[in-house]
Short mmCIF file of C-alpha atoms and ligand atoms in Angstrom, two decimals:
data_model
loop_
_atom_site.label_atom_id
_atom_site.label_comp_id
_atom_site.label_asym_id
_atom_site.label_seq_id
_atom_site.Cartn_x
_atom_site.Cartn_y
_atom_site.Cartn_z
CA UNK W 1 -16.61 11.23 -53.41
CA UNK W 2 -19.45 12.26 -55.55
CA UNK W 3 -22.04 10.43 -57.35
CA UNK W 4 -23.08 11.79 -60.84
CA UNK W 5 -26.51 9.90 -61.85
CA UNK W 6 -27.84 10.75 -65.38
CA UNK W 7 -28.91 8.33 -68.25
CA UNK W 8 -27.18 10.37 -70.63
CA UNK W 9 -23.43 9.24 -70.74
CA UNK W 10 -22.76 12.60 -72.65
CA UNK W 11 -24.01 14.70 -69.56
CA UNK W 12 -22.22 12.29 -67.01
CA UNK W 13 -18.88 12.37 -69.01
CA UNK W 14 -19.03 16.40 -69.19
CA UNK W 15 -19.84 17.02 -65.53
CA UNK W 16 -17.47 14.23 -64.46
CA UNK W 17 -14.43 16.12 -66.49
CA UNK W 18 -15.29 19.33 -64.89
CA UNK W 19 -15.40 17.98 -61.27
CA UNK W 20 -12.50 15.95 -61.66
CA UNK W 21 -10.26 19.00 -63.02
CA UNK W 22 -11.47 20.24 -59.47
CA UNK W 23 -9.97 17.53 -57.65
CA UNK W 24 -13.08 15.74 -56.61
CA UNK W 25 -13.26 11.86 -56.71
CA UNK W 26 -16.35 10.97 -58.96
CA UNK W 27 -18.38 8.04 -59.37
CA UNK W 28 -21.16 7.47 -62.09
CA UNK W 29 -24.77 5.51 -62.48
CA UNK W 30 -26.61 5.76 -65.55
CA UNK W 31 -29.93 4.81 -64.01
CA UNK W 32 -31.76 5.27 -60.69
CA UNK W 33 -31.51 1.54 -59.75
CA UNK W 34 -27.73 1.39 -60.15
CA UNK W 35 -27.53 4.65 -58.32
CA UNK W 36 -29.35 3.08 -55.38
CA UNK W 37 -27.11 0.03 -55.52
CA UNK W 38 -23.85 1.97 -55.47
CA UNK W 39 -25.01 4.06 -52.62
CA UNK W 40 -25.71 1.37 -50.35
CA UNK W 41 -22.17 -0.24 -50.99
CA UNK W 42 -20.10 3.31 -51.04
CA UNK W 43 -19.86 6.25 -49.22
CA UNK W 44 -20.74 9.46 -50.98
CA UNK W 45 -20.45 13.16 -49.84
CA UNK W 46 -22.91 14.31 -52.58
CA UNK W 47 -24.94 13.03 -55.28
CA UNK W 48 -25.81 15.07 -58.50
CA UNK W 49 -29.10 13.55 -59.86
CA UNK W 50 -30.77 14.08 -62.98
CA UNK W 51 -34.35 14.35 -62.61
CA UNK W 52 -35.80 12.98 -65.76
CA UNK W 53 -34.62 9.18 -66.24
CA UNK W 54 -36.44 6.12 -67.28
CA UNK W 55 -37.83 3.44 -65.07
CA UNK W 56 -37.14 5.38 -62.13
CA UNK W 57 -36.77 9.18 -62.04
CA UNK W 58 -34.65 11.57 -59.92
CA UNK W 59 -37.54 12.07 -57.23
CA UNK W 60 -38.07 8.41 -57.03
CA UNK W 61 -34.54 7.90 -56.20
CA UNK W 62 -34.14 10.61 -53.85
CA UNK W 63 -37.04 9.13 -51.85
CA UNK W 64 -35.83 5.73 -51.78
CA UNK W 65 -32.56 7.12 -50.40
CA UNK W 66 -34.38 9.09 -47.61
CA UNK W 67 -35.87 5.96 -46.34
CA UNK W 68 -32.32 4.17 -45.75
CA UNK W 69 -30.79 5.36 -42.51
CA UNK W 70 -27.52 5.04 -44.07
CA UNK W 71 -28.20 7.15 -46.94
CA UNK W 72 -30.83 9.75 -45.53
CA UNK W 73 -28.58 12.63 -45.01
CA UNK W 74 -26.48 12.48 -48.02
CA UNK W 75 -26.58 15.75 -49.66
CA UNK W 76 -28.76 15.79 -53.09
CA UNK W 77 -28.36 18.12 -55.97
CA UNK W 78 -31.07 17.98 -58.73
CA UNK W 79 -30.25 18.85 -62.26
CA UNK W 80 -33.53 19.28 -64.35
CA UNK W 81 -33.88 20.40 -68.00
CA UNK W 82 -37.68 21.12 -67.96
CA UNK W 83 -38.97 20.69 -64.69
CA UNK W 84 -38.26 24.20 -63.65
CA UNK W 85 -41.75 24.82 -62.77
CA UNK W 86 -42.05 25.83 -58.97
CA UNK W 87 -43.93 22.63 -58.08
CA UNK W 88 -41.18 20.28 -59.40
CA UNK W 89 -38.89 22.29 -57.55
CA UNK W 90 -41.00 21.83 -54.64
CA UNK W 91 -41.08 18.33 -55.20
CA UNK W 92 -37.35 18.07 -55.52
CA UNK W 93 -36.73 19.77 -52.19
CA UNK W 94 -39.58 17.64 -50.38
CA UNK W 95 -37.82 14.52 -51.50
CA UNK W 96 -34.64 15.30 -50.02
CA UNK W 97 -32.71 17.51 -52.17
CA UNK W 98 -30.53 20.26 -50.85
CA UNK W 99 -30.40 22.47 -54.15
CA UNK W 100 -32.34 22.25 -57.48
CA UNK W 101 -30.60 23.47 -60.51
CA UNK W 102 -31.72 23.81 -63.96
CA UNK W 103 -29.80 22.72 -67.11
CA UNK W 104 -27.63 24.43 -68.78
CA UNK W 105 -25.79 24.53 -65.52
CA UNK W 106 -23.15 27.11 -65.26
CA UNK W 107 -19.93 25.00 -64.08
CA UNK W 108 -18.69 27.78 -61.99
CA UNK W 109 -21.68 28.08 -59.83
CA UNK W 110 -22.02 24.37 -59.69
CA UNK W 111 -18.39 23.87 -58.27
CA UNK W 112 -19.11 26.67 -55.78
CA UNK W 113 -22.13 25.13 -54.44
CA UNK W 114 -20.37 21.50 -54.59
CA UNK W 115 -17.62 23.29 -52.45
CA UNK W 116 -20.02 24.42 -50.01
CA UNK W 117 -21.90 21.11 -49.76
CA UNK W 118 -18.71 19.27 -49.49
CA UNK W 119 -17.53 21.34 -46.61
CA UNK W 120 -20.86 20.81 -44.78
CA UNK W 121 -20.45 17.10 -45.35
CA UNK W 122 -16.91 17.02 -43.90
CA UNK W 123 -18.15 18.79 -41.00
CA UNK W 124 -21.24 16.54 -40.53
CA UNK W 125 -18.75 13.58 -40.71
CA UNK W 126 -16.54 15.43 -38.00
CA UNK W 127 -19.40 15.69 -35.92
CA UNK W 128 -20.78 12.12 -36.24
CA UNK W 129 -17.16 11.12 -35.19
CA UNK W 130 -17.20 13.34 -32.53
CA UNK W 131 -20.71 12.05 -31.39
CA UNK W 132 -19.78 8.45 -31.65
CA UNK W 133 -16.59 8.85 -29.74
CA UNK W 134 -18.68 10.74 -26.87
CA UNK W 135 -21.37 7.55 -27.03
CA UNK W 136 -18.46 5.27 -26.51
CA UNK W 137 -16.93 7.11 -23.87
CA UNK W 138 -20.21 7.44 -21.99
CA UNK W 139 -20.44 3.76 -22.42
CA UNK W 140 -16.98 3.09 -21.13
CA UNK W 141 -17.78 5.26 -18.20
CA UNK W 142 -20.64 3.82 -17.26
CA UNK W 143 -19.02 0.42 -17.31
CA UNK W 144 -16.24 1.78 -15.15
CA UNK W 145 -18.75 2.92 -12.71
CA UNK W 146 -20.72 -0.26 -12.59
CA UNK W 147 -17.25 -2.07 -12.05
CA UNK W 148 -16.28 0.39 -9.58
CA UNK W 149 -19.24 -0.27 -7.61
CA UNK W 150 -19.11 -4.21 -8.18
CA UNK W 151 -15.62 -3.97 -6.47
CA UNK W 152 -16.63 -1.67 -3.45
CA UNK W 153 -19.40 -4.08 -2.95
CA UNK W 154 -16.86 -7.15 -3.16
CA UNK W 155 -14.26 -5.68 -0.82
CA UNK W 156 -16.96 -4.67 1.82
CA UNK W 157 -18.25 -8.30 1.70
CA UNK W 158 -14.74 -9.59 2.14
CA UNK W 159 -14.54 -7.09 5.15
CA UNK W 160 -17.88 -8.35 6.46
CA UNK W 161 -16.72 -11.87 6.58
CA UNK W 162 -13.28 -11.16 8.16
CA UNK W 163 -13.25 -12.38 11.74
CA UNK W 164 -11.32 -8.97 12.66
CA UNK W 165 -12.57 -5.57 13.12
CA UNK W 166 -12.12 -4.02 9.85
CA UNK W 167 -12.39 -0.60 8.41
CA UNK W 168 -11.67 1.82 5.25
CA UNK W 169 -10.45 5.33 5.54
CA UNK W 170 -10.14 7.86 2.76
CA UNK W 171 -6.62 9.09 1.96
CA UNK W 172 -6.85 11.87 4.72
CA UNK W 173 -7.44 9.27 7.25
CA UNK W 174 -11.20 9.78 7.70
CA UNK W 175 -13.33 6.40 8.30
CA UNK W 176 -15.52 5.62 5.58
CA UNK W 177 -16.29 2.03 6.14
CA UNK W 178 -16.53 -0.33 9.07
CA UNK W 179 -17.78 -3.85 9.24
CA UNK W 180 -20.01 -5.17 11.99
CA UNK W 181 -17.12 -6.50 14.43
CA UNK W 182 -16.37 -2.78 14.59
CA UNK W 183 -19.56 -1.90 16.63
CA UNK W 184 -18.55 -4.49 19.45
CA UNK W 185 -15.89 -1.96 20.30
CA UNK W 186 -17.30 1.28 19.35
CA UNK W 187 -20.83 2.88 18.96
CA UNK W 188 -20.11 4.92 16.09
CA UNK W 189 -18.02 4.25 12.82
CA UNK W 190 -16.64 7.73 13.39
CA UNK W 191 -15.38 6.87 16.63
CA UNK W 192 -12.15 4.71 17.13
CA UNK W 193 -12.48 1.95 20.15
CA UNK W 194 -11.48 3.35 23.32
CA UNK W 195 -7.73 2.25 24.29
CA UNK W 196 -6.82 1.30 28.00
CA UNK W 197 -5.17 3.66 30.24
CA UNK W 198 -1.40 4.35 29.37
CA UNK W 199 -1.94 3.50 25.54
CA UNK W 200 -1.68 6.59 23.06
CA UNK W 201 -5.10 7.71 21.45
CA UNK W 202 -5.73 5.19 18.28
CA UNK W 203 -6.98 8.20 16.14
CA UNK W 204 -3.63 10.12 17.13
CA UNK W 205 -1.61 7.01 16.29
CA UNK W 206 -3.35 6.65 12.98
CA UNK W 207 -3.22 10.38 11.98
CA UNK W 208 0.40 10.17 12.40
CA UNK W 209 0.77 7.27 10.35
CA UNK W 210 -1.65 9.02 7.49
CA UNK W 211 1.02 11.95 7.54
CA UNK W 212 4.00 9.75 7.19
CA UNK W 213 2.24 8.07 4.43
CA UNK W 214 3.47 4.36 5.83
CA UNK W 215 1.65 1.37 6.88
CA UNK W 216 2.17 0.90 10.64
CA UNK W 217 1.35 -1.73 13.24
CA UNK W 218 0.09 -0.90 16.65
CA UNK W 219 -0.33 -3.30 19.89
CA UNK W 220 -3.30 -1.80 21.83
CA UNK W 221 -5.60 -2.94 24.30
CA UNK W 222 -9.46 -2.15 23.52
CA UNK W 223 -12.35 -1.90 25.62
CA UNK W 224 -15.26 -4.44 24.53
CA UNK W 225 -18.50 -2.61 24.59
CA UNK W 226 -20.35 -5.75 25.93
CA UNK W 227 -18.13 -6.84 28.59
CA UNK W 228 -16.74 -3.72 29.54
CA UNK W 229 -12.93 -5.45 29.57
CA UNK W 230 -9.97 -4.36 27.58
CA UNK W 231 -8.52 -6.85 25.16
CA UNK W 232 -5.47 -6.73 23.24
CA UNK W 233 -5.39 -6.09 19.58
CA UNK W 234 -3.03 -5.98 16.82
CA UNK W 235 -4.04 -3.01 14.64
CA UNK W 236 -2.32 -2.93 11.25
CA UNK W 237 -2.95 -0.09 8.60
CA UNK W 238 -1.86 -0.07 5.14
CA UNK W 239 -2.12 2.28 2.14
CA UNK W 240 -3.83 1.53 -0.89
CA UNK W 241 -1.73 3.22 -3.71
CA UNK W 242 -3.03 3.71 -7.03
CA UNK W 243 -0.36 4.93 -9.69
CA UNK W 244 2.13 6.65 -6.94
CA UNK W 245 -0.71 8.04 -5.03
CA UNK W 246 -2.49 6.83 -1.73
CA UNK W 247 -6.32 6.59 -2.50
CA UNK W 248 -7.59 5.09 1.04
CA UNK W 249 -6.19 3.16 3.99
CA UNK W 250 -7.52 -0.17 5.10
CA UNK W 251 -7.07 -1.42 8.75
CA UNK W 252 -7.85 -4.37 10.94
CA UNK W 253 -7.67 -5.10 14.64
CA UNK W 254 -6.80 -8.78 15.30
CA UNK W 255 -7.63 -9.94 18.81
CA UNK W 256 -4.22 -11.03 20.13
CA UNK W 257 -5.48 -11.41 23.78
CA UNK W 258 -4.98 -15.30 24.18
CA UNK W 259 -1.30 -14.86 22.51
CA UNK W 260 -0.67 -11.85 25.24
CA UNK W 261 -2.04 -14.19 28.31
CA UNK W 262 0.24 -17.20 27.10
CA UNK W 263 3.32 -14.62 26.40
CA UNK W 264 2.48 -13.25 29.96
CA UNK W 265 2.45 -16.75 31.84
CA UNK W 266 5.57 -18.02 29.75
CA UNK W 267 7.39 -14.94 30.87
CA UNK W 268 6.33 -15.45 34.66
CA UNK W 269 7.44 -19.05 34.18
CA UNK W 270 10.76 -17.93 33.09
CA UNK W 271 11.12 -15.70 36.01
CA UNK W 272 9.97 -17.89 38.36
CA UNK W 273 12.16 -20.67 37.03
CA UNK W 274 15.19 -18.73 36.67
CA UNK W 275 14.99 -17.17 40.12
CA UNK W 276 14.31 -21.13 41.48
CA UNK W 277 17.29 -22.53 39.77
CA UNK W 278 19.70 -19.62 40.78
CA UNK W 279 19.55 -20.50 44.52
CA UNK W 280 20.54 -24.41 44.37
CA UNK W 281 23.11 -23.81 41.43
CA UNK W 282 24.82 -20.90 43.67
CA UNK W 283 24.85 -23.68 46.60
CA UNK W 284 26.30 -26.48 43.82
CA UNK W 285 29.22 -23.97 42.58
CA UNK W 286 30.22 -23.45 46.36
CA UNK W 287 30.34 -27.17 46.73
CA UNK W 288 32.38 -28.08 43.81
CA UNK W 289 34.75 -24.99 44.30
CA UNK W 290 35.12 -26.42 48.14
CA UNK W 291 35.71 -29.96 46.55
CA UNK W 292 38.10 -28.29 44.39
CA UNK W 293 40.10 -27.14 47.08
CA UNK W 294 39.99 -30.87 49.23
CA UNK W 295 41.02 -32.58 45.65
CA UNK W 296 43.91 -30.29 45.65
CA UNK W 297 45.17 -31.99 48.73
CA UNK W 298 44.42 -35.50 47.87
CA UNK W 299 46.53 -34.86 44.57
CA UNK W 300 44.79 -37.40 42.73
CA UNK W 301 44.86 -36.64 38.74
CA UNK W 302 41.57 -38.23 38.17
CA UNK W 303 39.61 -36.40 40.87
CA UNK W 304 41.24 -33.10 39.65
CA UNK W 305 40.20 -33.53 36.34
CA UNK W 306 36.81 -34.84 37.00
CA UNK W 307 36.31 -31.56 39.58
CA UNK W 308 37.20 -29.23 36.70
CA UNK W 309 34.89 -30.74 34.19
CA UNK W 310 32.08 -30.36 36.95
CA UNK W 311 33.08 -26.76 37.70
CA UNK W 312 33.09 -26.18 34.09
CA UNK W 313 29.48 -27.55 33.44
CA UNK W 314 28.35 -25.59 36.62
CA UNK W 315 29.84 -22.16 35.17
CA UNK W 316 27.79 -23.03 31.76
CA UNK W 317 24.83 -23.60 33.73
CA UNK W 318 25.34 -20.21 35.62
CA UNK W 319 25.69 -18.46 32.18
CA UNK W 320 22.44 -19.69 31.25
CA UNK W 321 20.44 -19.05 34.40
CA UNK W 322 21.83 -15.51 34.38
CA UNK W 323 20.73 -15.26 30.63
CA UNK W 324 17.31 -16.31 31.73
CA UNK W 325 17.32 -13.92 34.56
CA UNK W 326 18.25 -10.99 32.30
CA UNK W 327 15.42 -11.79 30.10
CA UNK W 328 13.07 -11.78 32.66
CA UNK W 329 14.35 -8.54 34.01
CA UNK W 330 14.06 -7.02 30.43
CA UNK W 331 10.43 -8.42 30.22
CA UNK W 332 9.68 -6.58 33.69
CA UNK W 333 11.65 -3.73 32.46
CA UNK W 334 13.94 -4.18 35.56
CA UNK W 335 17.12 -4.64 33.64
CA UNK W 336 19.62 -2.80 35.81
CA UNK W 337 22.43 -0.47 34.26
CA UNK W 338 24.96 1.23 36.14
CA UNK W 339 26.90 3.94 34.50
CA UNK W 340 30.31 5.34 35.36
CA UNK W 341 33.40 6.06 33.20
CA UNK W 342 35.45 3.00 32.38
CA UNK W 343 38.25 1.83 30.21
CA UNK W 344 36.75 0.56 26.87
CA UNK W 345 40.13 -0.39 25.70
CA UNK W 346 41.27 -2.46 28.68
CA UNK W 347 37.81 -4.06 28.82
CA UNK W 348 38.36 -5.38 25.12
CA UNK W 349 41.84 -6.70 25.72
CA UNK W 350 40.34 -8.60 28.82
CA UNK W 351 37.46 -9.69 26.90
CA UNK W 352 39.87 -11.25 23.97
CA UNK W 353 42.02 -12.96 26.65
CA UNK W 354 39.25 -14.43 28.30
CA UNK W 355 37.88 -15.93 25.12
CA UNK W 356 41.16 -17.05 24.14
CA UNK W 357 41.70 -18.78 27.30
CA UNK W 358 38.39 -20.55 27.49
CA UNK W 359 38.73 -22.07 23.85
CA UNK W 360 42.50 -22.40 24.15
CA UNK W 361 41.84 -26.26 22.54
CA UNK W 362 40.40 -24.59 19.41
CA UNK W 363 43.46 -22.89 18.64
CA UNK W 364 41.32 -19.75 17.75
CA UNK W 365 43.54 -16.44 17.48
CA UNK W 366 41.88 -13.39 17.89
CA UNK W 367 43.34 -10.13 16.35
CA UNK W 368 42.50 -6.50 17.33
CA UNK W 369 42.83 -4.01 14.83
CA UNK W 370 41.80 -0.23 14.22
CA UNK W 371 41.95 2.63 16.82
CA UNK W 372 43.01 2.53 20.51
CA UNK W 373 40.18 4.26 22.92
CA UNK W 374 42.62 6.40 25.11
CA UNK W 375 39.61 8.43 26.56
CA UNK W 376 37.10 6.69 29.04
CA UNK W 377 33.55 5.75 27.91
CA UNK W 378 30.53 6.14 29.98
CA UNK W 379 28.41 3.30 30.56
CA UNK W 380 27.96 0.03 32.60
CA UNK W 381 31.40 -1.73 31.89
CA UNK W 382 29.99 -5.29 32.96
CA UNK W 383 27.00 -5.10 30.77
CA UNK W 384 29.24 -4.01 27.82
CA UNK W 385 31.83 -6.83 28.75
CA UNK W 386 28.65 -9.23 28.47
CA UNK W 387 27.89 -7.80 24.88
CA UNK W 388 31.37 -8.22 23.52
CA UNK W 389 31.82 -11.82 25.33
CA UNK W 390 28.69 -12.57 23.59
CA UNK W 391 29.88 -11.43 20.28
CA UNK W 392 32.96 -13.31 20.53
CA UNK W 393 31.49 -16.60 21.98
CA UNK W 394 29.32 -16.59 18.93
CA UNK W 395 32.22 -15.75 16.42
CA UNK W 396 33.95 -18.81 17.94
CA UNK W 397 30.80 -21.22 18.18
CA UNK W 398 29.52 -20.23 14.69
CA UNK W 399 32.91 -20.69 12.97
CA UNK W 400 34.13 -24.46 13.27
CA UNK W 401 37.38 -25.09 11.83
CA UNK W 402 38.48 -21.70 11.12
CA UNK W 403 41.18 -19.87 13.47
CA UNK W 404 41.05 -16.34 13.24
CA UNK W 405 38.79 -13.72 14.53
CA UNK W 406 39.16 -9.82 14.24
CA UNK W 407 38.06 -7.54 16.75
CA UNK W 408 37.86 -3.94 14.74
CA UNK W 409 37.60 -0.67 16.65
CA UNK W 410 36.82 2.62 15.40
CA UNK W 411 37.19 5.94 17.22
CA UNK W 412 34.65 8.14 15.46
CA UNK W 413 34.08 11.81 16.91
CA UNK W 414 31.00 11.17 18.77
CA UNK W 415 31.01 7.49 18.69
CA UNK W 416 32.81 4.41 19.29
CA UNK W 417 32.26 1.36 17.23
CA UNK W 418 33.26 -2.14 18.10
CA UNK W 419 33.12 -4.74 15.47
CA UNK W 420 33.76 -8.78 15.60
CA UNK W 421 34.11 -10.63 12.38
CA UNK W 422 34.55 -14.21 11.84
CA UNK W 423 34.90 -16.33 8.87
CA UNK W 424 32.34 -19.19 9.89
CA UNK W 425 29.12 -20.42 8.38
CA UNK W 426 27.34 -16.75 8.15
CA UNK W 427 23.73 -15.93 8.39
CA UNK W 428 21.08 -16.36 5.50
CA UNK W 429 19.90 -12.75 4.13
CA UNK W 430 16.62 -13.27 4.89
CA UNK W 431 17.25 -14.18 8.56
CA UNK W 432 19.47 -11.49 9.42
CA UNK W 433 16.76 -9.05 10.51
CA UNK W 434 15.52 -11.40 13.23
CA UNK W 435 18.84 -12.69 15.07
CA UNK W 436 18.23 -9.94 17.91
CA UNK W 437 14.76 -11.25 18.62
CA UNK W 438 14.00 -13.02 21.79
CA UNK W 439 14.36 -16.64 21.31
CA UNK W 440 15.20 -16.48 17.78
CA UNK W 441 17.64 -18.95 16.21
CA UNK W 442 18.60 -19.66 12.63
CA UNK W 443 16.76 -22.64 11.45
CA UNK W 444 19.92 -24.10 9.63
CA UNK W 445 22.35 -23.66 12.50
CA UNK W 446 20.13 -24.49 15.51
CA UNK W 447 20.67 -28.13 14.99
CA UNK W 448 24.19 -28.41 14.93
CA UNK W 449 25.01 -25.66 17.80
CA UNK W 450 23.67 -25.44 21.15
CA UNK W 451 22.05 -22.30 22.14
CA UNK W 452 18.92 -20.69 23.49
CA UNK W 453 18.83 -17.77 21.03
CA UNK W 454 18.59 -15.09 24.17
CA UNK W 455 22.12 -13.94 23.87
CA UNK W 456 21.72 -11.31 20.97
CA UNK W 457 18.67 -10.13 22.35
CA UNK W 458 20.12 -9.26 25.85
CA UNK W 459 22.87 -7.71 24.09
CA UNK W 460 20.52 -5.35 21.86
CA UNK W 461 18.53 -4.50 25.13
CA UNK W 462 21.89 -3.43 26.65
CA UNK W 463 23.51 -1.46 23.79
CA UNK W 464 19.77 0.28 23.55
CA UNK W 465 20.14 1.46 27.24
CA UNK W 466 23.38 2.78 26.16
CA UNK W 467 21.81 4.88 23.50
CA UNK W 468 24.03 3.00 21.03
CA UNK W 469 23.25 1.07 17.90
CA UNK W 470 24.07 -2.54 16.74
CA UNK W 471 23.63 -4.71 13.58
CA UNK W 472 25.29 -7.30 11.38
CA UNK W 473 26.70 -7.84 8.04
CA UNK W 474 26.88 -11.33 7.03
CA UNK W 475 27.52 -13.61 4.07
CA UNK W 476 26.55 -17.15 4.11
CA UNK W 477 29.41 -19.45 4.10
CA UNK W 478 31.98 -16.42 4.11
CA UNK W 479 31.52 -15.12 7.83
CA UNK W 480 29.80 -12.38 9.76
CA UNK W 481 30.79 -9.05 11.26
CA UNK W 482 28.62 -8.06 14.35
CA UNK W 483 29.11 -4.47 15.70
CA UNK W 484 27.88 -2.03 18.32
CA UNK W 485 28.40 1.58 18.66
CA UNK W 486 28.34 3.35 21.93
CA UNK W 487 28.09 7.29 22.24
CA UNK W 488 30.94 9.18 23.02
CA UNK W 489 31.33 12.82 24.80
CA UNK W 490 34.44 13.87 26.33
CA UNK W 491 34.44 13.03 30.14
CA UNK W 492 34.62 16.62 31.91
CA UNK W 493 36.48 17.02 35.23
CA UNK W 494 33.79 18.59 36.99
P1 ADP P 1 22.41 -18.68 20.82
O1 ADP P 1 22.31 -19.22 22.03
O2 ADP P 1 21.47 -19.52 20.00
O3 ADP P 1 23.92 -18.37 19.99
P2 ADP P 1 22.27 -15.76 19.76
O4 ADP P 1 20.98 -14.95 20.52
O5 ADP P 1 23.54 -15.48 20.63
O6 ADP P 1 21.61 -17.30 20.62
O7 ADP P 1 22.37 -15.75 18.68
C1 ADP P 1 20.82 -15.90 17.91
C2 ADP P 1 20.90 -16.77 16.66
O8 ADP P 1 21.86 -15.95 15.70
C3 ADP P 1 21.95 -18.11 16.97
O9 ADP P 1 21.03 -18.96 16.94
C4 ADP P 1 22.59 -18.30 15.50
O10 ADP P 1 21.77 -18.64 14.48
C5 ADP P 1 22.74 -16.63 15.08
N1 ADP P 1 24.41 -16.13 15.18
C6 ADP P 1 24.58 -15.26 16.13
N2 ADP P 1 25.94 -14.96 15.99
C7 ADP P 1 26.31 -15.47 14.86
C8 ADP P 1 27.50 -15.76 14.01
N3 ADP P 1 28.64 -15.09 14.49
N4 ADP P 1 27.55 -16.55 12.73
C9 ADP P 1 26.62 -17.11 12.36
N5 ADP P 1 25.28 -17.00 13.02
C10 ADP P 1 25.24 -16.45 14.26
#
């Protein structure tokens, strides 16, 4: 907007008409004081200021404008009828004018000049906006930097307060920060702790995980610098993701030596106990069997029945001890597998018959559906039967009040699939991943059903040793499908 300041209304009027005709927005003031008031209230691009005015002349108005920061860079064009003398013109420029025109003014020249000053004003405004934006950005950037620094410091303090060894690494896996515990196991922040013989180098493992861009866990024994002794640690490394990019890695080594020792002692106890139990149990079984033969000759119904009950319990006990023995063998990597070609189809039929026989009173029927296996499979028949019996026993055990189990067999070109489906209690979704773990039992069912939680663990180890796979599909209250696969390749005759 342009402000015309003149004490003569006719001058103001004629100039206003000219400027408005050219599309400018125009405001007017009829004295210096009125002009000053308006200038403080509104924003003007240009002021056309008459020099000769009563009380406050044009020069005084210009000087006052120059002393306010809001107004000191508004362009002023002086219009003067009489003060065309050089000294007045100079005074005009000194008091802040950008131009000094004498009346009568040629309207075309005036418009041309106003256009130029207007453009300069617009550019000035743009420049100021850009400058303000830059200033704001600068302030913001500084704030972000301070915040970032605070966050890093905060994180480092947390790292220091951790009871574990903790470190940070950049996205490439180069260590950038370590807490004080690190130095109990390494002399330099750039060197990972030394691992015990037989373990892969930590740096190699870490770089592998950086390459794969996934978090990882690694149980590793590392050497304490002070004692020189190795202690088991659990290394956990997780990526820190911003947007969709990994920006750094954080890792901790948690001392799990005590747990490992307890686990070792428990495994040792299990091994000793199951071995110790096995010998007397074998003798008891022998005696019970002998008694059985004697009871046949006595022909006493009560004795025969009691003997059968005793034998059943001994067989159950034998199964438990044998499972415990298997667990301790797995712990010591001594689970023996004797592979040869065997007939999987008749193994399945036998297992089904055995289970049906053992659970005759429950009225359960086991249905076999799917493919028949005509070819022989390479593996340990006894161990595979153990797996299937375990699946079937569980299917019966965890399906009270139901009367059907389905054994489904699928013959694929490079593998066979054996699946046992029941319609029992099912397994909660969040527990499914754990049921093949050692000593794991689903809380919800462990009160109502007896068991040690090792059957499926042994099954998983047996299947792994056959390079097969295993898994479950289950719906709570609807039933469970448990399957295993075995690799198949045609038997050659040489
Ligand atoms: P357990 O001796 O407890 O049966 P397993 O290792 O055979 O031990 O099974 C582990 C756990 O998995 C069981 O305690 C049970 O909670 C769950 N489970 C296994 N099979 C089934 C099934 N067919 N239906 C429901 N739950 C099952």
